[in-house]
Structures are given as C-alpha cells and as structure tokens.
Short mmCIF file of C-alpha atoms and ligand atoms in Angstrom, two decimals:
data_model
loop_
_atom_site.label_atom_id
_atom_site.label_comp_id
_atom_site.label_asym_id
_atom_site.label_seq_id
_atom_site.Cartn_x
_atom_site.Cartn_y
_atom_site.Cartn_z
CA MET Z 1197 89.75 61.22 127.22
CA GLN Z 1198 91.64 64.42 126.75
CA ASN Z 1199 89.96 67.56 128.01
CA SER Z 1200 89.23 69.84 125.09
CA TYR Z 1201 90.56 72.77 127.17
CA ASP Z 1202 94.03 71.32 127.27
CA ARG Z 1203 94.07 70.09 123.75
CA THR Z 1204 96.83 71.30 121.54
CA GLU Z 1205 96.92 70.89 117.79
CA ASP Z 1206 98.89 67.68 118.06
CA ASN Z 1207 96.44 65.68 120.09
CA GLU Z 1208 96.55 61.94 120.53
CA ASP Z 1209 93.98 61.32 117.84
CA THR Z 1210 96.30 62.77 115.25
CA GLU Z 1211 98.81 60.08 115.98
CA ARG Z 1212 96.15 57.42 115.65
CA GLY Z 1213 95.08 58.95 112.36
CA GLN Z 1214 91.48 59.34 113.51
CA VAL Z 1215 91.06 63.05 113.29
CA PRO Z 1216 87.65 64.11 112.07
CA PRO Z 1217 87.94 66.53 109.16
CA PHE Z 1218 86.92 69.56 111.21
CA GLN Z 1219 88.52 70.64 114.46
CA THR Z 1220 88.15 73.79 116.53
CA PRO Z 1221 90.86 76.35 115.80
CA LYS Z 1222 93.76 76.46 118.21
CA GLY Z 1223 92.93 78.12 121.52
CA VAL Z 1224 89.15 77.73 121.35
CA HIS Z 1225 87.00 74.91 122.62
CA ASP Z 1226 83.47 73.60 122.92
CA ILE Z 1227 81.88 73.98 126.31
CA MET Z 1228 80.70 70.43 126.77
CA PRO Z 1229 77.63 69.62 128.93
CA ALA Z 1230 79.68 68.63 132.00
CA ASP Z 1231 81.42 72.02 132.04
CA HIS Z 1232 78.17 73.82 131.37
CA GLU Z 1233 77.05 72.70 134.82
CA TYR Z 1234 79.93 74.79 136.18
CA HIS Z 1235 79.15 77.69 133.86
CA THR Z 1236 75.51 77.63 134.94
CA PHE Z 1237 76.46 77.56 138.60
CA ILE Z 1238 78.96 80.41 138.29
CA LYS Z 1239 76.50 82.53 136.32
CA LYS Z 1240 73.87 81.93 138.98
CA VAL Z 1241 76.22 83.05 141.78
CA VAL Z 1242 77.32 86.12 139.80
CA ARG Z 1243 73.76 87.09 138.89
CA HIS Z 1244 72.56 86.60 142.43
CA ARG Z 1245 75.34 88.53 144.16
CA CYS Z 1246 75.28 91.34 141.58
CA ARG Z 1247 71.52 91.70 141.83
CA GLN Z 1248 71.72 91.84 145.63
CA ALA Z 1249 74.17 94.73 145.25
CA GLY Z 1250 71.96 96.65 142.82
CA PHE Z 1251 73.80 95.79 139.59
CA ARG Z 1252 71.93 95.28 136.32
CA ARG Z 1253 73.13 93.16 133.45
CA ILE Z 1254 74.49 94.58 130.23
CA THR Z 1255 75.58 92.84 127.04
CA THR Z 1256 77.65 94.83 124.61
CA PRO Z 1257 78.06 93.55 121.05
CA MET Z 1258 80.51 90.80 120.26
CA PHE Z 1259 82.37 93.23 118.00
CA GLU Z 1260 82.89 96.96 118.07
CA PHE Z 1261 84.67 99.49 115.91
CA THR Z 1262 88.35 98.85 116.47
CA ASP Z 1263 88.87 102.38 117.74
CA VAL Z 1264 86.73 101.67 120.82
CA PHE Z 1265 89.52 99.38 122.04
CA ARG Z 1266 92.43 101.31 120.59
CA ARG Z 1267 91.32 104.49 122.33
CA GLY Z 1268 90.14 102.80 125.47
CA LEU Z 1269 92.95 100.34 126.11
CA GLY Z 1270 95.80 102.24 124.45
CA ASP Z 1271 97.94 101.40 121.43
CA ALA Z 1272 100.91 100.38 123.55
CA THR Z 1273 99.10 97.67 125.49
CA ASP Z 1274 99.68 94.00 124.72
CA ILE Z 1275 96.01 93.54 123.93
CA VAL Z 1276 95.85 96.25 121.28
CA SER Z 1277 99.31 95.77 119.83
CA LYS Z 1278 99.28 91.97 119.57
CA GLU Z 1279 96.12 90.26 120.69
CA MET Z 1280 93.09 91.65 118.92
CA TYR Z 1281 91.01 89.81 116.37
CA THR Z 1282 90.54 92.66 113.91
CA PHE Z 1283 88.88 92.39 110.53
CA GLN Z 1284 87.32 94.59 107.92
CA ASP Z 1285 83.65 94.36 107.06
CA ARG Z 1286 82.39 94.50 103.49
CA LYS Z 1287 82.53 98.27 103.48
CA GLY Z 1288 86.14 98.30 104.67
CA ARG Z 1289 85.38 99.40 108.26
CA SER Z 1290 87.73 98.05 110.89
CA LEU Z 1291 85.96 95.93 113.50
CA THR Z 1292 87.34 93.95 116.45
CA LEU Z 1293 85.99 91.04 118.48
CA LYS Z 1294 85.86 92.28 122.04
CA PRO Z 1295 89.03 91.41 123.95
CA GLU Z 1296 87.53 92.76 127.20
CA SER Z 1297 84.28 94.45 128.16
CA THR Z 1298 85.07 97.67 130.01
CA ALA Z 1299 85.74 99.78 126.90
CA GLY Z 1300 82.45 98.59 125.34
CA VAL Z 1301 80.51 99.26 128.55
CA VAL Z 1302 81.92 102.79 128.66
CA ARG Z 1303 81.00 103.29 125.00
CA ALA Z 1304 77.48 102.05 125.82
CA TYR Z 1305 77.19 104.37 128.85
CA ILE Z 1306 78.12 107.37 126.72
CA GLN Z 1307 76.07 106.34 123.69
CA ASN Z 1308 72.94 105.64 125.75
CA ASN Z 1309 73.32 108.81 127.78
CA MET Z 1310 73.36 106.86 131.02
CA LYS Z 1311 74.70 109.90 132.85
CA GLU Z 1312 71.04 110.97 133.05
CA LEU Z 1313 70.29 107.95 135.26
CA ALA Z 1314 70.73 107.91 139.03
CA GLN Z 1315 74.45 107.53 139.74
CA PRO Z 1316 76.35 105.40 140.31
CA VAL Z 1317 75.24 103.17 137.46
CA GLU Z 1318 76.09 99.58 138.39
CA LEU Z 1319 76.40 97.09 135.55
CA PHE Z 1320 77.54 93.50 135.27
CA TYR Z 1321 78.26 91.18 132.35
CA ILE Z 1322 78.96 87.51 131.65
CA GLU Z 1323 80.44 87.28 128.19
CA PRO Z 1324 82.89 85.54 125.88
CA HIS Z 1325 85.99 87.51 124.91
CA PHE Z 1326 88.62 87.02 122.25
CA ARG Z 1327 92.37 87.51 122.39
CA TYR Z 1328 95.08 86.25 120.11
CA ASP Z 1329 97.00 84.98 123.12
CA ARG Z 1330 99.50 82.13 123.03
CA PRO Z 1331 97.27 79.19 123.99
CA GLN Z 1332 98.37 77.29 127.07
CA LYS Z 1333 96.74 76.02 130.24
CA GLY Z 1334 94.39 78.77 131.49
CA ARG Z 1335 94.99 80.93 128.42
CA TYR Z 1336 92.68 80.62 125.45
CA ARG Z 1337 91.70 82.60 122.41
CA GLN Z 1338 88.05 82.60 123.32
CA PHE Z 1339 87.38 82.75 127.03
CA TRP Z 1340 84.55 83.84 129.28
CA GLN Z 1341 84.70 86.60 131.81
CA PHE Z 1342 82.21 87.82 134.34
CA GLY Z 1343 82.73 91.34 135.51
CA PHE Z 1344 81.10 94.45 136.89
CA GLU Z 1345 81.47 98.20 136.77
CA VAL Z 1346 80.38 100.99 139.14
CA ILE Z 1347 80.14 104.17 137.10
CA GLY Z 1348 79.57 107.80 138.03
CA GLU Z 1349 81.04 108.19 141.51
CA SER Z 1350 84.51 108.24 142.97
CA ASP Z 1351 84.95 107.10 146.53
CA PRO Z 1352 87.27 104.56 148.14
CA ALA Z 1353 84.16 102.98 149.68
CA LEU Z 1354 82.98 102.10 146.18
CA ASP Z 1355 86.35 100.55 145.31
CA ALA Z 1356 86.06 98.55 148.53
CA GLN Z 1357 82.59 97.39 147.52
CA VAL Z 1358 83.81 96.25 144.10
CA ILE Z 1359 86.59 94.28 145.75
CA GLN Z 1360 84.16 92.90 148.33
CA LEU Z 1361 81.74 91.73 145.63
CA ALA Z 1362 84.56 90.02 143.75
CA TYR Z 1363 85.78 88.40 146.96
CA GLN Z 1364 82.25 87.31 147.91
CA ILE Z 1365 81.71 85.64 144.54
CA LEU Z 1366 85.05 83.79 144.74
CA ASP Z 1367 84.11 82.75 148.26
CA ASP Z 1368 80.67 81.50 147.17
CA LEU Z 1369 82.40 79.47 144.50
CA GLY Z 1370 84.63 77.94 147.16
CA ILE Z 1371 87.96 79.22 145.84
CA ALA Z 1372 88.63 82.57 147.60
CA GLN Z 1373 91.16 80.91 149.92
CA LEU Z 1374 93.36 79.96 146.95
CA PHE Z 1375 94.09 83.60 146.11
CA THR Z 1376 95.68 86.67 147.63
CA LEU Z 1377 94.32 90.11 146.94
CA GLN Z 1378 97.20 92.18 145.54
CA LEU Z 1379 96.60 95.88 145.95
CA ASN Z 1380 98.21 99.04 144.67
CA THR Z 1381 97.47 102.58 143.59
CA ILE Z 1382 98.86 104.01 140.39
CA GLY Z 1383 97.81 107.59 141.13
CA THR Z 1384 96.17 110.11 138.88
CA ASN Z 1385 97.06 110.59 135.25
CA GLU Z 1386 99.24 113.65 135.97
CA GLU Z 1387 101.07 111.92 138.80
CA ARG Z 1388 101.70 108.96 136.57
CA VAL Z 1389 103.06 111.08 133.72
CA ALA Z 1390 105.61 112.64 136.10
CA TYR Z 1391 106.51 109.23 137.49
CA MET Z 1392 106.91 107.64 134.07
CA GLN Z 1393 109.31 110.43 133.10
CA ALA Z 1394 111.31 109.72 136.27
CA LEU Z 1395 111.40 106.02 135.35
CA LYS Z 1396 112.64 106.82 131.86
CA ASP Z 1397 115.33 109.11 133.32
CA TYR Z 1398 116.37 106.37 135.72
CA TYR Z 1399 116.71 103.80 132.96
CA PHE Z 1400 118.52 106.22 130.65
CA GLY Z 1401 121.98 104.72 130.06
CA LYS Z 1402 120.96 101.34 131.55
CA GLU Z 1403 119.17 100.10 128.45
CA ARG Z 1404 121.78 97.45 127.75
CA TYR Z 1405 120.67 95.53 130.84
CA LEU Z 1406 117.12 95.34 129.60
CA SER Z 1407 115.51 92.56 127.57
CA PRO Z 1408 114.16 93.61 124.15
CA ASP Z 1409 110.64 93.39 125.61
CA ASP Z 1410 111.52 95.64 128.53
CA LYS Z 1411 113.20 98.15 126.21
CA MET Z 1412 109.97 98.38 124.28
CA ARG Z 1413 107.96 98.71 127.46
CA LEU Z 1414 110.17 101.55 128.61
CA GLU Z 1415 109.59 103.26 125.32
CA LYS Z 1416 105.86 102.73 125.01
CA ASN Z 1417 104.39 101.84 128.39
CA PRO Z 1418 107.06 102.52 131.07
CA LEU Z 1419 104.89 101.42 134.01
CA ARG Z 1420 104.87 97.87 132.68
CA ILE Z 1421 108.59 97.65 133.34
CA LEU Z 1422 107.69 97.36 137.02
CA ASP Z 1423 106.08 93.97 136.51
CA SER Z 1424 108.89 92.65 134.29
CA LYS Z 1425 109.92 89.03 134.86
CA HIS Z 1426 113.43 89.66 133.47
CA GLU Z 1427 116.08 89.06 136.15
CA ASP Z 1428 118.25 92.15 135.50
CA THR Z 1429 115.19 94.37 135.31
CA ILE Z 1430 113.91 93.02 138.61
CA ILE Z 1431 117.23 93.95 140.23
CA LEU Z 1432 117.26 97.40 138.64
CA ASN Z 1433 113.63 97.97 139.63
CA GLN Z 1434 114.64 97.68 143.28
CA SER Z 1435 116.52 100.99 143.12
CA ALA Z 1436 114.15 102.67 140.66
CA PRO Z 1437 112.16 105.72 141.77
CA LYS Z 1438 109.14 104.71 143.86
CA MET Z 1439 105.71 105.56 142.52
CA MET Z 1440 104.48 106.56 145.98
CA ASP Z 1441 106.97 109.46 146.02
CA TYR Z 1442 105.18 111.00 143.04
CA PHE Z 1443 101.74 110.88 144.56
CA GLY Z 1444 100.01 113.88 146.10
CA ASP Z 1445 98.22 113.81 149.44
CA GLU Z 1446 94.86 113.13 147.84
CA THR Z 1447 95.94 109.91 146.13
CA LYS Z 1448 97.66 108.72 149.30
CA ALA Z 1449 94.65 109.53 151.48
CA TYR Z 1450 92.32 107.81 148.99
CA HIS Z 1451 94.39 104.65 149.14
CA GLU Z 1452 94.64 104.68 152.94
CA GLU Z 1453 90.89 105.09 153.21
CA LEU Z 1454 90.34 102.13 150.87
CA LYS Z 1455 92.54 99.99 153.11
CA GLU Z 1456 90.57 101.06 156.17
CA TYR Z 1457 87.38 99.91 154.48
CA LEU Z 1458 88.94 96.59 153.50
CA THR Z 1459 89.99 96.12 157.11
CA GLU Z 1460 86.40 96.82 158.20
CA LEU Z 1461 85.20 94.25 155.66
CA LYS Z 1462 87.78 91.74 156.97
CA ILE Z 1463 89.28 91.30 153.51
CA PRO Z 1464 93.02 90.63 153.72
CA TRP Z 1465 95.32 92.11 151.07
CA VAL Z 1466 99.00 92.29 150.13
CA ASP Z 1467 100.54 95.68 149.26
CA ASN Z 1468 102.15 95.28 145.87
CA ALA Z 1469 103.96 98.39 144.59
CA GLY Z 1470 104.78 96.58 141.33
CA LEU Z 1471 101.17 95.92 140.36
CA VAL Z 1472 100.26 98.19 137.46
CA ARG Z 1473 97.82 96.11 135.35
CA GLY Z 1474 98.33 95.96 131.63
CA LEU Z 1475 95.91 98.61 130.46
CA ASP Z 1476 96.29 102.35 130.07
CA TYR Z 1477 92.92 103.27 131.43
CA TYR Z 1478 93.50 102.63 135.11
CA SER Z 1479 94.02 105.35 137.71
CA LYS Z 1480 94.40 105.15 141.48
CA THR Z 1481 93.21 101.74 142.75
CA VAL Z 1482 94.40 98.61 140.96
CA PHE Z 1483 94.03 95.07 142.29
CA GLU Z 1484 94.34 91.45 141.24
CA PHE Z 1485 93.59 88.08 142.80
CA TRP Z 1486 96.79 86.04 142.51
CA ASP Z 1487 97.09 82.31 142.86
CA LYS Z 1488 98.83 81.64 146.19
CA THR Z 1489 101.25 79.22 144.58
CA ASP Z 1490 101.69 80.51 141.02
CA GLY Z 1491 101.35 84.26 141.63
CA ALA Z 1492 100.46 86.64 138.80
CA GLN Z 1493 100.73 83.97 136.13
CA ASN Z 1494 97.47 82.43 137.16
CA ALA Z 1495 95.62 85.50 138.34
CA ILE Z 1496 91.93 84.73 138.42
CA GLY Z 1497 90.81 88.28 137.95
CA GLY Z 1498 91.56 91.89 138.50
CA GLY Z 1499 90.31 95.39 138.21
CA GLY Z 1500 90.60 98.91 139.40
CA ARG Z 1501 89.52 102.50 139.00
CA TYR Z 1502 89.47 104.09 135.57
CA ASP Z 1503 88.47 107.70 136.02
CA GLY Z 1504 90.14 108.91 132.80
CA LEU Z 1505 88.56 106.45 130.36
CA PHE Z 1506 85.32 108.31 129.66
CA GLU Z 1507 87.12 111.40 128.40
CA LEU Z 1508 89.41 109.25 126.28
CA MET Z 1509 86.27 107.78 124.73
CA GLY Z 1510 84.74 111.18 124.02
CA GLY Z 1511 82.43 111.41 127.04
CA ASP Z 1512 82.25 113.77 130.01
CA PRO Z 1513 84.71 113.13 132.82
CA THR Z 1514 83.11 110.24 134.74
CA PRO Z 1515 84.76 108.26 137.51
CA ALA Z 1516 84.36 104.45 137.53
CA CYS Z 1517 85.70 101.26 139.04
CA GLY Z 1518 85.39 97.65 137.90
CA PHE Z 1519 86.51 94.04 138.06
CA ALA Z 1520 86.64 91.03 135.72
CA ALA Z 1521 87.45 87.36 136.29
CA GLY Z 1522 88.12 84.52 133.86
CA MET Z 1523 85.53 81.76 134.04
CA GLU Z 1524 87.68 78.94 132.64
CA ARG Z 1525 90.22 79.64 135.37
CA VAL Z 1526 87.48 79.76 137.98
CA ILE Z 1527 86.27 76.34 136.80
CA ALA Z 1528 89.80 74.90 136.76
CA ASN Z 1529 90.28 76.06 140.36
CA MET Z 1530 86.91 74.70 141.46
CA LYS Z 1531 87.89 71.35 140.00
CA ARG Z 1532 91.32 71.59 141.64
CA GLU Z 1533 89.50 72.01 144.95
CA LYS Z 1534 87.23 69.08 144.06
CA ILE Z 1535 84.20 71.36 144.27
CA ARG Z 1536 81.16 69.78 142.70
CA VAL Z 1537 78.19 71.77 141.50
CA PRO Z 1538 74.53 70.70 141.52
CA ARG Z 1539 73.98 68.24 138.69
CA LYS Z 1540 70.78 69.63 137.31
CA ASP Z 1541 71.06 67.70 134.07
CA ASP Z 1542 70.68 64.18 135.52
CA LEU Z 1543 67.53 62.41 134.43
CA HIS Z 1544 65.01 61.11 136.99
CA VAL Z 1545 62.98 58.72 134.92
CA PHE Z 1546 63.10 56.74 131.73
CA VAL Z 1547 59.79 55.67 130.18
CA ALA Z 1548 59.86 52.36 128.33
CA GLN Z 1549 56.92 51.15 126.30
CA LEU Z 1550 55.84 48.40 123.97
CA GLY Z 1551 53.09 48.41 121.40
CA GLY Z 1552 51.15 51.08 119.57
CA ILE Z 1553 48.60 51.83 122.32
CA ALA Z 1554 51.31 52.03 125.00
CA LYS Z 1555 53.24 54.51 122.89
CA LYS Z 1556 50.15 56.71 122.54
CA LYS Z 1557 49.52 56.62 126.30
CA CYS Z 1558 53.19 57.40 126.93
CA LEU Z 1559 53.31 60.75 125.24
CA PRO Z 1560 50.83 62.51 127.58
CA LEU Z 1561 52.36 60.64 130.54
CA ILE Z 1562 55.84 61.92 129.69
CA LYS Z 1563 54.43 65.42 129.27
CA GLU Z 1564 52.77 65.27 132.69
CA LEU Z 1565 55.87 63.85 134.41
CA ARG Z 1566 57.92 66.73 132.98
CA GLU Z 1567 55.23 69.21 133.94
CA GLN Z 1568 55.60 68.04 137.54
CA GLY Z 1569 59.36 68.63 137.51
CA ILE Z 1570 60.45 65.05 136.82
CA ARG Z 1571 63.28 65.02 134.28
CA THR Z 1572 62.01 62.39 131.92
CA MET Z 1573 63.30 60.68 128.85
CA GLY Z 1574 61.21 58.38 126.72
CA ALA Z 1575 62.60 55.78 124.36
CA LEU Z 1576 59.94 55.94 121.75
CA GLY Z 1577 61.71 53.68 119.31
CA LYS Z 1578 60.81 50.13 118.46
CA GLY Z 1579 63.15 48.05 120.64
CA SER Z 1580 61.97 45.38 123.10
CA ILE Z 1581 61.46 46.36 126.77
CA LYS Z 1582 64.74 44.61 127.56
CA VAL Z 1583 66.61 46.70 125.00
CA GLN Z 1584 64.98 49.86 126.33
CA LEU Z 1585 65.93 49.01 129.92
CA ARG Z 1586 69.52 48.52 128.82
CA LEU Z 1587 69.35 51.94 127.25
CA ALA Z 1588 67.89 53.34 130.50
CA ASP Z 1589 70.93 51.94 132.30
CA LYS Z 1590 73.22 53.77 129.91
CA PHE Z 1591 71.42 57.02 130.69
CA LYS Z 1592 71.99 56.22 134.38
CA VAL Z 1593 68.40 56.91 135.40
CA PRO Z 1594 67.38 55.88 138.91
CA TYR Z 1595 63.84 54.86 137.88
CA CYS Z 1596 61.97 53.49 134.89
CA VAL Z 1597 58.28 53.59 134.13
CA ILE Z 1598 57.33 50.59 132.01
CA LEU Z 1599 54.19 50.38 129.96
CA GLY Z 1600 53.93 47.05 128.15
CA ILE Z 1601 51.00 45.29 126.50
CA THR Z 1602 49.83 43.72 129.79
CA GLU Z 1603 49.94 47.03 131.66
CA VAL Z 1604 47.91 48.74 128.95
CA ARG Z 1605 45.32 45.98 129.11
CA GLU Z 1606 45.11 46.12 132.91
CA GLY Z 1607 45.29 49.91 133.20
CA THR Z 1608 48.53 49.85 135.20
CA ALA Z 1609 52.18 50.87 134.91
CA ILE Z 1610 55.37 49.44 136.39
CA ILE Z 1611 57.81 51.58 138.36
CA ARG Z 1612 61.23 49.99 138.42
CA ASP Z 1613 64.05 50.97 140.77
CA MET Z 1614 67.06 50.61 138.50
CA LYS Z 1615 69.66 50.46 141.23
CA VAL Z 1616 68.03 47.79 143.38
CA GLY Z 1617 66.37 46.01 140.48
CA THR Z 1618 62.94 45.80 142.14
CA GLN Z 1619 59.69 46.90 140.61
CA ARG Z 1620 56.04 47.33 141.51
CA THR Z 1621 52.80 47.81 139.64
CA VAL Z 1622 50.64 50.88 140.21
CA PRO Z 1623 47.34 52.04 138.70
CA PHE Z 1624 48.15 53.96 135.53
CA GLU Z 1625 46.36 57.09 136.72
CA ASN Z 1626 48.56 57.19 139.85
CA THR Z 1627 51.86 56.90 137.96
CA VAL Z 1628 52.94 60.53 138.29
CA GLU Z 1629 52.04 60.69 141.96
CA GLU Z 1630 53.94 57.44 142.68
CA VAL Z 1631 57.00 58.61 140.77
CA ILE Z 1632 57.03 61.87 142.74
CA LYS Z 1633 57.03 59.80 145.94
CA VAL Z 1634 60.14 57.84 144.95
CA ILE Z 1635 62.01 60.85 143.53
CA GLY Z 1636 61.13 63.02 146.52
CA GLU Z 1637 59.37 66.40 146.31
CA GLU Z 1638 62.61 68.19 147.20
CA ASN Z 1639 64.39 66.79 144.12
CA LEU Z 1640 61.84 67.88 141.56
CA ASP Z 1641 62.92 70.27 138.85
CA ARG Z 1642 59.83 72.47 138.89
CA TYR Z 1643 59.76 75.28 136.40
CA THR Z 1644 57.76 78.33 137.31
CA PRO Z 1645 57.94 80.81 134.49
CA GLY Z 1646 57.70 84.37 135.73
CA GLU Z 1647 54.30 85.92 135.33
CA VAL Z 1648 53.94 87.85 132.10
CA ILE Z 1649 52.46 91.29 132.64
CA TYR Z 1650 50.32 92.78 129.87
P1 AMP R 2362 92.35 90.96 132.23
O1 AMP R 2362 91.17 91.53 131.51
O2 AMP R 2362 93.50 90.71 131.32
O3 AMP R 2362 92.69 91.63 133.49
O4 AMP R 2362 91.90 89.50 132.64
C1 AMP R 2362 91.06 89.25 133.72
C2 AMP R 2362 90.97 87.76 133.91
O5 AMP R 2362 90.45 87.15 132.72
C3 AMP R 2362 92.30 87.06 134.09
O6 AMP R 2362 92.71 87.13 135.42
C4 AMP R 2362 92.00 85.66 133.64
O7 AMP R 2362 91.33 84.95 134.66
C5 AMP R 2362 91.03 85.89 132.51
N1 AMP R 2362 91.74 85.88 131.22
C6 AMP R 2362 92.36 86.87 130.60
N2 AMP R 2362 92.87 86.48 129.42
C7 AMP R 2362 92.55 85.18 129.29
C8 AMP R 2362 92.76 84.17 128.30
N3 AMP R 2362 93.42 84.44 127.17
N4 AMP R 2362 92.30 82.93 128.51
C9 AMP R 2362 91.61 82.63 129.64
N5 AMP R 2362 91.37 83.53 130.61
C10 AMP R 2362 91.82 84.78 130.44
#
C-alpha cells in the first residue's frame, strides 16, 4: 500500500478508478496509527529532554495576525513572499496559519510580559505548521516541528546548550550520526547591513550571470545569494567579499567561544561560511543539521540566535536563541535506520464470550483487566466462539480469555495462548491474576493518573 506521505495527486487508485469522493488536499496527510507510535515516541523524548533542561511547553495559536509573520520573518523571505496560508476572517482581518513558531512565541513573550519572569525564559513546542511549499518527499504543506527557544540572555554558552539539546534529542532518536552540524555566524544587524552592501557592490555589473531567482535575492535578501544552487553564482560567490571581514571583534570572539564550548561538549561541527538560513531575524549564530549524503536539501532542523526580533515585533530589545526540527523528516530517518519504537498500541488480550450471562460477566472482567494495565478488547457481538477467535487472530492478540456457557456454569474461564494454540481453565475469580502471570508484570500498561491537588 502506498504511504500517504508520498502520495501525489495521481495515485494508483486513480488509475483503477477507485478513488473515494474525498481525498486530503495535496501536501497534507493523515497521521495513521502506525506513524503515531513514532510521533508519540518523539514527543516523549522531546518533552523529557526539554524538561530536564528547565524548558516549559508553550502552544501558540494555529493562526495569528499576518503581520506577526510579515514583521518577524521579513517580506523578502520565501516563507512570507510565497508560502503562507493567508486568509481574511469575516471582518476582513488578515490571518495566517503559522508557518513556523518562533515569531508567535516572541509575540506571546511580549504580550504576556514574560520579561518579568526569571530570565532566561526557556520554552519548547511540538506543533503542526503550514507552508505552501511544493510537495515532495520530506516537504509537505502541513508538517510538524518540535522546537525550543531560550529567551532573555545572550551568551555563547546558551547557544551551545541549544545545539547540545538538539543534538541530544537526535541522538536519543538514534539518528544523530546521519547528520553534520553546519555552523556559521552572520554577525550583528549593523555588520550585516555593511556586508550586504558590499555584496551588492560586488555583483553590480555581473547581474547577467545570475539566475532570475538570484537576481531577486540580490535585490531583496542579498545574503541568500550565498546559498544559491546556481552554478555561475556558486563560482562568483567564491571571489565575493567574505562575511567574516565585516565582523567586529565582538562577533568573532562570540563565535570562537561558542566553538570552544562545542568542543568541550564533544559535538563535532563543520564551518560553513555560506550558511545564512532563510529568515531575516537571525543574528550571530546560525546552524543546521544536514543530511550527510544529501546536504542542505534534507536538513532535519536548524536554528540560531535572533537578538533583533523582539524590537521588530514591538518589544524591548531581548536576546534569544532557538532551534526547530521537522518531525516527518525525523520519522523518515528513523525508518531509514530501521529504528523501531515501543509498540504501545498492541493488544494483550481478547475476551470472547457466548450467551447472555457470559456477556454480563464479561463487562466487569474487561474493566478489571484494563484497570490492571492489560490492553483488552472484547468482542461483544453475537458470533460463535470460533468466529470470535478468528477475529482475535486478526487483531493479533497473544492471549484470549474465553467465557462460554460451560465456563459460566462451572465458575471458570479459559485462557488460550493464541500462538501455541494451547489453553487451560482457571477459576473465574482468578482470571485477572492468571492473565497478568502470562503477560508478565513488566509488560503491563498501568496508568497512574497524577494526583489532583485541591
Ligand atoms: P525551517 O523552519 O525552515 O528552518 O525548518 C526547520 C525544519 O523543519 C526543516 O529542517 C525540516 O526538517 C522541517 N520542515 C520545514 N519545512 C518543511 C515542510 N514543508 N515539510 C516538512 N518538513 C519541513
């Protein structure tokens, strides 16, 4: 069966003329139960590692006023100029589905006066995002990102910690070794303005060698010309002014210090002077995790420092640093590495019954089995025991509890091992205890709700 992630509009079913009347729009997909096991696992790792590092979770709304992103990300960026899902509400206000979370988190920090809290404020999120991207493998129109932000302090040690947390999570997920950490600094805003002018001067008169895309980049977002994939531009870039030459001592020292911390943390990196990231809001540190074989094209995540963003968004100057990774790409890489996650959805027991009294006795039994952490399904329909056992096989349960007319009469129940095909009779009141024995205490799915405090 085709994976819904890779499905294009012309899927096989179309050819067979069996398309149900409603399909997901291009570039979006259902997260089916098998993939949810990955989602659950990733979320657990992210929550755990973030909590250990003092981060608290934030969820910003699914849509914001469009200006939050226009101001935050910049009009010239690909996201704002081509990829936003923007619509008007009934009063004609322009709203946009969030294409990323940092701008919304900054808006929330300012709106909720979080500068009054102890700094730095450390926040993480696990959220769907929306971009009108060209759908292809690893690129969707709705996709999930987990990410985190450290707000309120500027220090290379914090940048190092953000990178370390990202690296740790990728490592926990078993895929860190597939990526290289690409690292660069893009200096302060003032340094960048001077450098961008120098780039424009350098390209003055050479425009004819540039692709239409690169010409536009030069005009609107000159830094982006450094990560052009166009052959002539790549050659020209080699003799272009170097960003480092426009940096003051402070930026250089900041970057050197960051590298010292990464060395201490034993995190390897690659210096990449062409890495600029797509968004306007970055300053100083920028980094991405690139696929070792495919490079930037299949980056799993990236981030950096964005000290200027708060002022752009109408807040006080506030330094910050963050990271975000794409969950669909994480899952694809985990699968590529044949990494399996705990299968918490698999059933332990199927309860089959026959006759009115058996059915009545089954309901509390099923409740008690579940209470004890045994994942239980009951076929409470009217089929024969044989039919129900066939059904149990389809659900791939390892054990069945059978309560037929004889068992009800004798006050017993049958526990059947579905793999081996053997079964034994136990006193009805011992059923739960006996099932726990065969499942094994360590495999129980016990639920302990946190204590509610009044
Ligand atoms: P960005 O916010 O563009 O830096 O993206 C961070 C990460 O999110 C990327 O490295 C991808 O893993 C993921 N990502 C971004 N855009 C998409 C998309 N359209 N579809 C799937 N994943 C995406």
